[in-house]
CSV table of C-alpha atoms in Angstrom, one decimal:
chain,number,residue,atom,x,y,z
B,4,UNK,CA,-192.7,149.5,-139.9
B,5,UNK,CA,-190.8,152.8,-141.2
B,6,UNK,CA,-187.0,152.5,-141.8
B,7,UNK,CA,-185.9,153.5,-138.2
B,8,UNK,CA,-187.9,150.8,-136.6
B,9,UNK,CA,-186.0,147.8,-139.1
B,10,UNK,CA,-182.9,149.5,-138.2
B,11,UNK,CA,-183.4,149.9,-134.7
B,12,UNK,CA,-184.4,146.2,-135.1
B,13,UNK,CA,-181.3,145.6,-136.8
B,14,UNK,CA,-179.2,147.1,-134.6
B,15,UNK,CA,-180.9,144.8,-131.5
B,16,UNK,CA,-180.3,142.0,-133.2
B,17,UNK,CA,-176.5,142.9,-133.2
B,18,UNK,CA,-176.6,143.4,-128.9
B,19,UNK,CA,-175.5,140.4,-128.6
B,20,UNK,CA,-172.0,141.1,-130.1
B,21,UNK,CA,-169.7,142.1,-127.3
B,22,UNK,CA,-166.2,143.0,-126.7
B,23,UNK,CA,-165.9,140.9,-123.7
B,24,UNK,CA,-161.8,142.4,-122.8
B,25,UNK,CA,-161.2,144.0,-119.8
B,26,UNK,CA,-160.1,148.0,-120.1
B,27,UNK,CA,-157.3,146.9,-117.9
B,28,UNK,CA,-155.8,144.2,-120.6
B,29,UNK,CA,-156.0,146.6,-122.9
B,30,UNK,CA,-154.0,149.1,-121.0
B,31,UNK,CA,-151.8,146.8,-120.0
B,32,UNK,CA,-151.0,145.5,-123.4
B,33,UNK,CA,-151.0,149.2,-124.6
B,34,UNK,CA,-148.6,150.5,-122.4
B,35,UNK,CA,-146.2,147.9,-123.0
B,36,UNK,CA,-146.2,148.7,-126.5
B,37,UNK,CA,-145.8,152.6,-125.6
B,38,UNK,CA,-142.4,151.3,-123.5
B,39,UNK,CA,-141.5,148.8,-126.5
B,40,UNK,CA,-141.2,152.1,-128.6
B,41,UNK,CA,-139.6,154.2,-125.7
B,42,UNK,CA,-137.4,151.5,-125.8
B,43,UNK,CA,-136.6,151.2,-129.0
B,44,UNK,CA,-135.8,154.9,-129.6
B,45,UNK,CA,-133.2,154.8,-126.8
B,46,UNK,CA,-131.6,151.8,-128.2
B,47,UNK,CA,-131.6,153.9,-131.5
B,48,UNK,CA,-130.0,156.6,-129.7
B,49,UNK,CA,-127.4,154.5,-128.1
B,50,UNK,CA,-126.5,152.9,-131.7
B,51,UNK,CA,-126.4,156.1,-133.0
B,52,UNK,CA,-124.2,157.5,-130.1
B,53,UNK,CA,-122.1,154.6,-130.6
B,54,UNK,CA,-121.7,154.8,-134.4
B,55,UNK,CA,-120.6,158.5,-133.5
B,56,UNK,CA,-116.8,156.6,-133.0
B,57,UNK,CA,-117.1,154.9,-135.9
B,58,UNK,CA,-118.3,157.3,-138.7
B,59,UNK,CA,-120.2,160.4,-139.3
B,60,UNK,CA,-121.6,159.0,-142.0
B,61,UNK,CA,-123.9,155.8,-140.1
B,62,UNK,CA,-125.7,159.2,-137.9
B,63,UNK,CA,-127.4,160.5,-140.6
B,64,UNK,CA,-130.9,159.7,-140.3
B,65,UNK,CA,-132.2,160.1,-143.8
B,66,UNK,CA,-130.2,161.7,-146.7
B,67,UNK,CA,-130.7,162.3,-150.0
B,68,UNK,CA,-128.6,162.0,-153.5
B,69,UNK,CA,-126.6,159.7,-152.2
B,70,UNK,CA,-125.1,160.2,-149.0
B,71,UNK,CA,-124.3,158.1,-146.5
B,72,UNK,CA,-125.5,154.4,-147.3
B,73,UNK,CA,-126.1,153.8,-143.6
B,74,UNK,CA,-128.7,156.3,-143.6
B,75,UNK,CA,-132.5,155.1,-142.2
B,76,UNK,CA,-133.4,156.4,-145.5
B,77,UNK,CA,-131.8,157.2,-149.1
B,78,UNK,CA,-133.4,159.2,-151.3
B,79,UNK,CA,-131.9,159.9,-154.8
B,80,UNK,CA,-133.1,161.4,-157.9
B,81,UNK,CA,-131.9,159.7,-161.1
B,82,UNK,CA,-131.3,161.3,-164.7
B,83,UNK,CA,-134.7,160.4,-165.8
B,84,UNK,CA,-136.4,162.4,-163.0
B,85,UNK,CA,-137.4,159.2,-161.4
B,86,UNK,CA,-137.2,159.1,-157.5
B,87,UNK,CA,-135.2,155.9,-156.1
B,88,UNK,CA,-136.3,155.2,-152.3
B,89,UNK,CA,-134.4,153.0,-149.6
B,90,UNK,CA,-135.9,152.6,-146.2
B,91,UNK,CA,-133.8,150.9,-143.9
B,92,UNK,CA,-135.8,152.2,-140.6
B,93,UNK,CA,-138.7,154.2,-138.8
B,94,UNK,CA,-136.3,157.5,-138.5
B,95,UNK,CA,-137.0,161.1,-139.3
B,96,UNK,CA,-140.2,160.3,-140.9
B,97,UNK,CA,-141.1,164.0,-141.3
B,98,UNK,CA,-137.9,164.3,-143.0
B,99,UNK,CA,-138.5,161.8,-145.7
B,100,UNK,CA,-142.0,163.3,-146.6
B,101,UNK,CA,-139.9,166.8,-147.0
B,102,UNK,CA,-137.4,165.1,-149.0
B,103,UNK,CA,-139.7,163.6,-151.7
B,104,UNK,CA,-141.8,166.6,-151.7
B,105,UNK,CA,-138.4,168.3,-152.6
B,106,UNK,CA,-137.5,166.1,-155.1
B,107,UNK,CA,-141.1,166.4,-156.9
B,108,UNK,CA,-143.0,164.0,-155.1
B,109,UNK,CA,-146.3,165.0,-153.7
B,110,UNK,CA,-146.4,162.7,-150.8
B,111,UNK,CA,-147.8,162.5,-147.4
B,112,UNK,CA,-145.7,159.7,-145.0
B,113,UNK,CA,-147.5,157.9,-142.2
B,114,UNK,CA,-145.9,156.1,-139.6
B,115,UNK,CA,-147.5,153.1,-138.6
B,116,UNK,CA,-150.7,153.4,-140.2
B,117,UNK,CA,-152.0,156.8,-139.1
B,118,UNK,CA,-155.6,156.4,-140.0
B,119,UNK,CA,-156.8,159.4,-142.5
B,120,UNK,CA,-160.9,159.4,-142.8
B,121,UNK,CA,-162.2,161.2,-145.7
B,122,UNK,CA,-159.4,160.2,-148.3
B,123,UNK,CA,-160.1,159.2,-151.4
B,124,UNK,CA,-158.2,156.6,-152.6
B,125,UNK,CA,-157.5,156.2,-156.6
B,126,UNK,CA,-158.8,152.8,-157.4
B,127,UNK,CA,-157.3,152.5,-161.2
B,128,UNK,CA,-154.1,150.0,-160.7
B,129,UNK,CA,-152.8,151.1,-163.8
B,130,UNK,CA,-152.0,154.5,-162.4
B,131,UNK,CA,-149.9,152.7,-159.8
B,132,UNK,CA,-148.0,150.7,-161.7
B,133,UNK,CA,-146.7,153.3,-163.8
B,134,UNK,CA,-145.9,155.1,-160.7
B,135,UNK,CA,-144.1,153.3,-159.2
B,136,UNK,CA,-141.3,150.4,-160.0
B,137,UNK,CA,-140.4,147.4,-157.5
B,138,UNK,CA,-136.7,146.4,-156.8
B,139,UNK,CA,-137.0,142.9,-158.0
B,140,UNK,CA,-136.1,140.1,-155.4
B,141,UNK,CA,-132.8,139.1,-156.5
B,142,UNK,CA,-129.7,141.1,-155.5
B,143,UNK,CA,-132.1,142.8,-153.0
B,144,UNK,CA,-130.6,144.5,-150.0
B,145,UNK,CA,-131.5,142.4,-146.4
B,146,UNK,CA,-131.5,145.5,-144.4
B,147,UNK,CA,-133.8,147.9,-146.7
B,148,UNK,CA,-136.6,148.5,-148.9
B,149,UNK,CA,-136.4,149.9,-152.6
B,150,UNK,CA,-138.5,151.3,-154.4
B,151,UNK,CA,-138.4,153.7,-157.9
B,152,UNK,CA,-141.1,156.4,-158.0
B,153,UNK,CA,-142.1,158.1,-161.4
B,154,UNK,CA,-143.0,161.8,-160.6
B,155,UNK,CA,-143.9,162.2,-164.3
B,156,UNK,CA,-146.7,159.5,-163.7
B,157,UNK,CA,-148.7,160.6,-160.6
B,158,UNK,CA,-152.2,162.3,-161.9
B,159,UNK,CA,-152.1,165.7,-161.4
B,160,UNK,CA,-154.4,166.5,-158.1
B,161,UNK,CA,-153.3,163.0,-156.4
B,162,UNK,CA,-151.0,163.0,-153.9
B,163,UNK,CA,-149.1,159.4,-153.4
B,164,UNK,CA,-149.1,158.1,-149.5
B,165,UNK,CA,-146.5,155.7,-148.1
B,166,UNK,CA,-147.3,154.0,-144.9
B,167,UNK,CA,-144.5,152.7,-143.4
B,168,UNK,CA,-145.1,150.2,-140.8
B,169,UNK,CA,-142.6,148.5,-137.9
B,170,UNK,CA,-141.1,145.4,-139.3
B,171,UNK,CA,-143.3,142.4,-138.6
B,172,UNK,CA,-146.3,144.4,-138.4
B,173,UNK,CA,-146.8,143.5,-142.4
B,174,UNK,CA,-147.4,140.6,-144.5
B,175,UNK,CA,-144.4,139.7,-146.4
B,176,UNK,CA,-145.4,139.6,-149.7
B,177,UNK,CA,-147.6,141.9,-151.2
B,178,UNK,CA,-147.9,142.4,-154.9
B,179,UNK,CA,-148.9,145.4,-157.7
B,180,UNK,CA,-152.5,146.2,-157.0
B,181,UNK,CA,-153.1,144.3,-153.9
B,182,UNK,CA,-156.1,145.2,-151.9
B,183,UNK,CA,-155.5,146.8,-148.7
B,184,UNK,CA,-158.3,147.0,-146.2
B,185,UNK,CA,-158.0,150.8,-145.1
B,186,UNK,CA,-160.4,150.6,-142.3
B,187,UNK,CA,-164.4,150.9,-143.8
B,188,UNK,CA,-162.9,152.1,-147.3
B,189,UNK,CA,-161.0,149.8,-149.6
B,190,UNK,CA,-157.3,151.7,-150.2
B,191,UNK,CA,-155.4,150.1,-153.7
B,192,UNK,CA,-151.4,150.0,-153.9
B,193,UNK,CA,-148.5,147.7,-153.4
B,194,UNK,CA,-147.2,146.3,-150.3
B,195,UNK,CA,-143.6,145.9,-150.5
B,196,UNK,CA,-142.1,142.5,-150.2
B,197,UNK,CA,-140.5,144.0,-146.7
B,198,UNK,CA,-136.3,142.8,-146.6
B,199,UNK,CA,-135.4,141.5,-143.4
B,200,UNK,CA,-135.8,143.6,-140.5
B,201,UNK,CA,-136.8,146.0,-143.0
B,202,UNK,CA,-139.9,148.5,-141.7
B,203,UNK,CA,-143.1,146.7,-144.4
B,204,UNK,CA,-144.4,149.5,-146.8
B,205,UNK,CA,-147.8,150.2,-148.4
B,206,UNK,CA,-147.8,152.7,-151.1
B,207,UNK,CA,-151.3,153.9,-152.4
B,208,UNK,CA,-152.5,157.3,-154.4
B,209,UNK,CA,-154.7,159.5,-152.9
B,210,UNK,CA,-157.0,162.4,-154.3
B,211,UNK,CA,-154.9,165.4,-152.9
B,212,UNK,CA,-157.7,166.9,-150.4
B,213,UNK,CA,-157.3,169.0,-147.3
B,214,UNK,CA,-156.9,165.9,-144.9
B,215,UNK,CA,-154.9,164.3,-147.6
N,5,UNK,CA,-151.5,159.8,-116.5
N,6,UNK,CA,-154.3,158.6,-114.2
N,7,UNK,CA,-156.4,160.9,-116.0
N,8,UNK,CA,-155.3,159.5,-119.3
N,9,UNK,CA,-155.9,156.5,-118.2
N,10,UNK,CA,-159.9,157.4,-116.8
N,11,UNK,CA,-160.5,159.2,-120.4
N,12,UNK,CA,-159.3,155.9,-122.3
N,13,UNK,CA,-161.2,153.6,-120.3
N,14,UNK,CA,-164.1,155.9,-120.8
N,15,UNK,CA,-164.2,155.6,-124.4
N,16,UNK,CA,-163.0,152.3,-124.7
N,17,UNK,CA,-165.9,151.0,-122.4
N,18,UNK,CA,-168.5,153.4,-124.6
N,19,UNK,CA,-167.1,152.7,-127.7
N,20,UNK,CA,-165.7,148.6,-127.7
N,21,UNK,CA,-168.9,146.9,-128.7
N,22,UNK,CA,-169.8,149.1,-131.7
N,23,UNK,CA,-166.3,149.1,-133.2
N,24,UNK,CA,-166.5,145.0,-132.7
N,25,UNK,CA,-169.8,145.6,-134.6
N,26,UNK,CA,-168.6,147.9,-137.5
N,27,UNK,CA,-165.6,145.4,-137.9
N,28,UNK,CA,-167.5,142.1,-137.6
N,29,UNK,CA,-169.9,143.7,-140.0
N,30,UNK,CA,-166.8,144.1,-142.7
N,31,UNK,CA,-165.2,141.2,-142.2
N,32,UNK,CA,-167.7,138.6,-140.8
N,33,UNK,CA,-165.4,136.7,-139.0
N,34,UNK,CA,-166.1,137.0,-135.0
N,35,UNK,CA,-162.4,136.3,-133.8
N,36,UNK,CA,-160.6,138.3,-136.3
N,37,UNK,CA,-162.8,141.0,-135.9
N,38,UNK,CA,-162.3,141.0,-132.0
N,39,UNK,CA,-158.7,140.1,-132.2
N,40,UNK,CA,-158.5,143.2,-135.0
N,41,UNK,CA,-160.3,145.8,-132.5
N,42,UNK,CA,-158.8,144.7,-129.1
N,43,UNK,CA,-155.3,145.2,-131.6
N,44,UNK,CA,-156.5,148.6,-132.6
N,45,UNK,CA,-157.9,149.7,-129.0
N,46,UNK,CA,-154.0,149.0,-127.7
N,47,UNK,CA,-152.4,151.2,-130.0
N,48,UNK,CA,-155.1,153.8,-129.6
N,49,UNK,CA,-153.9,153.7,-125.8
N,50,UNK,CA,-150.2,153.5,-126.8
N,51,UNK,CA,-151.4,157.0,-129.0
N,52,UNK,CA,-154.2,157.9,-126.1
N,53,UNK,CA,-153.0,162.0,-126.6
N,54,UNK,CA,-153.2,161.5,-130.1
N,55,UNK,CA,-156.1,159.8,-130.7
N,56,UNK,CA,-158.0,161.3,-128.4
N,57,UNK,CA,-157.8,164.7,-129.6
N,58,UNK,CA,-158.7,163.0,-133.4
N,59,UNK,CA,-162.3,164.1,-134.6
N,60,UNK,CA,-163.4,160.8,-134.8
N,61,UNK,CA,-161.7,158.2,-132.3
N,62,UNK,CA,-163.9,155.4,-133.0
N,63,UNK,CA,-163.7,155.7,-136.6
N,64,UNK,CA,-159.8,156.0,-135.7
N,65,UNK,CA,-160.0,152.4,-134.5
N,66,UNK,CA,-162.2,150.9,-136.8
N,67,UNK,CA,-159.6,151.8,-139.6
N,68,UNK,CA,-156.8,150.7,-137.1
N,69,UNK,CA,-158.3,147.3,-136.8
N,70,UNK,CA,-158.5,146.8,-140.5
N,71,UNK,CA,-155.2,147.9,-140.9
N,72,UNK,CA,-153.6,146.6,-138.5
N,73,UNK,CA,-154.0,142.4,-138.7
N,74,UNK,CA,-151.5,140.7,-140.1
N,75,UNK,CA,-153.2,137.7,-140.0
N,76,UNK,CA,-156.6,138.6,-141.1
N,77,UNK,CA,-154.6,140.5,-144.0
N,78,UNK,CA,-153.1,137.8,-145.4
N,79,UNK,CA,-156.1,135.4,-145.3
N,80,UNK,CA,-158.0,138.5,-146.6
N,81,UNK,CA,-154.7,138.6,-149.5
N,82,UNK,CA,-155.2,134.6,-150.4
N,83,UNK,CA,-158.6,134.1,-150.5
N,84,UNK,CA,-158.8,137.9,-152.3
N,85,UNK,CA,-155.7,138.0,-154.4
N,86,UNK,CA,-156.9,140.0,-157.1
N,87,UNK,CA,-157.7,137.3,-160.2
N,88,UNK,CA,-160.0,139.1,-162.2
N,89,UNK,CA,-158.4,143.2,-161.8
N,90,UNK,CA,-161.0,144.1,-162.4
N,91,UNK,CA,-162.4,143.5,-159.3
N,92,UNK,CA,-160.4,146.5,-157.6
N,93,UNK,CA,-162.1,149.1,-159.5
N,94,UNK,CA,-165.7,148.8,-158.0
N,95,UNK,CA,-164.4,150.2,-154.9
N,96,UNK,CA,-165.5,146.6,-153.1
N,97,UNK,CA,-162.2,144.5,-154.1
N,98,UNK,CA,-162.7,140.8,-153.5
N,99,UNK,CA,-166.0,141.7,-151.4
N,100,UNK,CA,-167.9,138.5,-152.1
N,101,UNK,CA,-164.5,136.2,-151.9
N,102,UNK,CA,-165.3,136.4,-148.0
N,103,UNK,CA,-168.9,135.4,-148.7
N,104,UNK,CA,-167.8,131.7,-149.0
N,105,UNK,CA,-166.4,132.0,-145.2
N,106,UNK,CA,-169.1,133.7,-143.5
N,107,UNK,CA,-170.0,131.7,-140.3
N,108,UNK,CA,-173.1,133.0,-138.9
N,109,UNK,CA,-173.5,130.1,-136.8
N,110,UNK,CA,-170.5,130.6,-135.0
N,111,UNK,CA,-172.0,134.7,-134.1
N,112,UNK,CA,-174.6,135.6,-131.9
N,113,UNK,CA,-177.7,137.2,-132.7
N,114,UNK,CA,-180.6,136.9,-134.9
N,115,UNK,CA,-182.4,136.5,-138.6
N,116,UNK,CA,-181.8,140.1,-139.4
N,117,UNK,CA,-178.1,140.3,-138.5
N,118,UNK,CA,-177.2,137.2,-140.5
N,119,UNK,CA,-179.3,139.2,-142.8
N,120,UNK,CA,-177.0,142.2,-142.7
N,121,UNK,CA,-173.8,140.0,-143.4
N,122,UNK,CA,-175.1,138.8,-146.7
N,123,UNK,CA,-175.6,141.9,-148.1
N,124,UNK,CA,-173.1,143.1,-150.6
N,125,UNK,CA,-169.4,144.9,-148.9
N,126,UNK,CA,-170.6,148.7,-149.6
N,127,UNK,CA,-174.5,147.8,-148.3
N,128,UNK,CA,-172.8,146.4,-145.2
N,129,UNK,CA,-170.4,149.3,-144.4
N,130,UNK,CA,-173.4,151.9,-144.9
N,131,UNK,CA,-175.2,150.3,-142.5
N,132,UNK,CA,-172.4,149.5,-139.9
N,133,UNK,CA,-171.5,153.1,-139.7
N,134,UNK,CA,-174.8,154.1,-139.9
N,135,UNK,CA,-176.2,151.7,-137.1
N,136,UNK,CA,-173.2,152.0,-134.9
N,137,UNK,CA,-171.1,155.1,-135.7
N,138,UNK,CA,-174.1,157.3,-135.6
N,139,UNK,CA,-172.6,158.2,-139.6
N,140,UNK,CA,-174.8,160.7,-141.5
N,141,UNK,CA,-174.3,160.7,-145.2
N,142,UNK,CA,-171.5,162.6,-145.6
N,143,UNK,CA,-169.3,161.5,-142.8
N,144,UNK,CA,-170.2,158.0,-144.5
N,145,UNK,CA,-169.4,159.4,-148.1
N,146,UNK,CA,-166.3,160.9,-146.6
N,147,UNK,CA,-165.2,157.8,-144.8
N,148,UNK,CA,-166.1,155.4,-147.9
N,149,UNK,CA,-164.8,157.8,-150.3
N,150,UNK,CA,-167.9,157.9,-152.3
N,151,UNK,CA,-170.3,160.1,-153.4
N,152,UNK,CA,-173.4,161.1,-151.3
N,153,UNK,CA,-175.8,160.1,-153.9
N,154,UNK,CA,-174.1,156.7,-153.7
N,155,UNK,CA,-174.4,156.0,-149.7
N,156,UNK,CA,-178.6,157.1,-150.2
N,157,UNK,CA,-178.6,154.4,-153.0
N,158,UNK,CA,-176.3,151.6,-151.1
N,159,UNK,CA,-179.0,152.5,-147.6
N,160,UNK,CA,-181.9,152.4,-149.9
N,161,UNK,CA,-181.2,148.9,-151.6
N,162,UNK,CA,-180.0,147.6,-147.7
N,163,UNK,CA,-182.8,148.9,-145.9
N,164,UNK,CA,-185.1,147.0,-149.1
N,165,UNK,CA,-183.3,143.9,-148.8
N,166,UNK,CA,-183.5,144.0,-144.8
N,167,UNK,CA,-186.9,144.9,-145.3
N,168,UNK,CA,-187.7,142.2,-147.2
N,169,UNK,CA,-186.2,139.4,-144.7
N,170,UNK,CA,-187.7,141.3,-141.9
N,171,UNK,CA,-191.4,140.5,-143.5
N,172,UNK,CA,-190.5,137.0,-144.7
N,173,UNK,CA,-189.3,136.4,-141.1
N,174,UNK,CA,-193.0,138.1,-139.8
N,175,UNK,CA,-194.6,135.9,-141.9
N,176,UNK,CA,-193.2,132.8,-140.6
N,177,UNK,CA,-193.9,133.6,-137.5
N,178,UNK,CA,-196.8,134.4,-137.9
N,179,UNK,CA,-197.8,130.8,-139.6
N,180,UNK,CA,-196.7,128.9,-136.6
């Protein structure tokens, strides 16, 4: 028997695993999240609309250096050329990768997991930790997550990717150097401990690539 | 939208079984695995004019669904939590902490897919995406993010091992 004919025997032997759900439930279930989101984006727009009487300040969705403290997202450089990071919500994603990138931090932000084949994910925890600091729980915001990134620490040729995820769609409590099942590969960073109604983070290091 | 919708079902009805495959084959656990990929088929219709302009939809929801479960995450997290860090360099953290929860008797099939789950996290990948995502080496090297030489090897020692059960199994057979 020559290697195709085991693995053609192999692959039989695996015929009788079957996705038995209907297209339709799938659909269904799909296109309810697709009008979830709608959803949520126009309820978005109404707050935003609505904050409009109230303050200038609430609309903006991501700022940096300390603007508004409203904002979906703050991000400040300190004195020591570290980057501090608050996420409050899923706004202007696009916005906050151009932000860090501005303020020295190659990064590449995914919302809600955006699958990347081909990247290479830095295994060595160590390189993590001393990119990045965690807020520590006490005194801890309940609308946002925090986090301190180290520009000075990422490895030249790595690019650090945040994937920031609706809140809920995380476990809670994730710790430095956490595996993270990133589809067949095996991705290594921190989940952030997500605040209440908080979007749930994953931060990892990536080998800087084309697709990455 | 109707055509959306005849495109999606069209790949979801090609593509369903072999992405339960790949992910059942990773995480050897039937009902996670199928809750994972129905999980990961829903947002790839919530995305459909996304994902279906991707280069590689399946391999798209085969990373979904082992992103996406909370629940199989944080079992994954407890029983996997990192003791020995060491663990995370190999490239296979906590690999053979599922081991101890593999239920082949609750899966269908035979001998040589039991076979298949046993073998170590990297051998198993290899041949899921080889078996079932039609993966040549370097779409497997890409997706695994190792090198080339290194998917060869992991096939070689699977195919061995497989091989291996395969003549044991032929040989009791053949004594009954």
């Amino acid at each position: 028997m020559n290697d195709n004919d085991l693995l053609t025997a192999v692959k039989e032997d695996f015929a009788a695993v079957r996705m038995d759900v209907p297209s339709q439930v799938i659909m269904r279930a799909g296109t309810s999240r697709r009008r979830r989101r709608r959803a949520q984006g126009l309820a978005t727009i109404a707050l935003t609309a609505a904050g409009l009487g109230l303050a200038i300040a609430t609309l903006t969705p991501g700022v940096s250096a300390g603007n508004a403290r409203l904002a979906a997202w703050t991000v400040t450089r300190q004195p020591d050329g570290a980057v501090a990071v608050t996420i409050r919500q899923l706004q202007d994603i696009p916005g906050l990768q151009q932000q860090l990138n501005a303020d020295g931090v190659p990064t590449v932000v995914y919302d809600d997991v955006t699958p990347v084949p081909g990247c290479l994910d830095v295994q060595d925890t160590s390189l993590l930790e001393a990119m990045v600091s965690l807020a520590p729980d006490a005194g801890r915001a309940v609308d946002a997550d925090y986090f301190v990134i180290h520009p000075a620490a990422i490895p030249a040729g790595t690019t650090v990717h945040i994937d920031v995820m609706p809140p809920g769609s995380n476990p809670p409590d994730i710790g430095v150097g956490q595996a993270f099942p990133s589809g067949t590969a095996i991705a290594v960073g921190f989940g952030l401990k997500p605040a209440l109604d908080a979007p749930s983070i994953f931060l990892s290091l990536v080998y800087t690539s084309g697709s990455c | 939208v109707d055509r959306d919708a005849a495109t999606f079902a069209e790949f979801y009805e090609g593509a369903r079984d072999d992405c339960l495959r790949v992910v059942l084959t990773s995480v050897r656990d039937r009902q996670a695995a199928e809750d994972m990929v129905a999980e990961a088929f829903t947002r790839a219709w919530a995305s459909w004019r996304t994902v279906s302009r991707h280069p590689a939809p399946r391999a798209w929801v085969v990373r979904t669904a082992l992103n996406a479960h909370a629940s199989w995450w944080q079992r994954y997290r407890r029983e996997v939590a990192l003791a020995d860090p060491g663990e995370s360099l190999t490239g296979a953290p906590g690999a053979e902490g599922l081991a101890e929860r593999t239920d082949t008797e609750l899966m269908p099939g035979g001998q040589l897919m039991a076979a298949v789950l046993r073998l170590p996290l990297r051998q198993r990948q290899v041949i899921a995406l080889r078996l079932f995502l039609d993966f040549d080496t370097a779409q497997t090297s890409r997706v695994l993010g190792i090198a080339p030489g290194t998917v060869t090897a992991h096939l070689a020692r699977a195919i061995t091992t497989l091989r291996d059960q395969f003549c044991q199994l032929d040989h009791e057979e053949s004594r009954r």
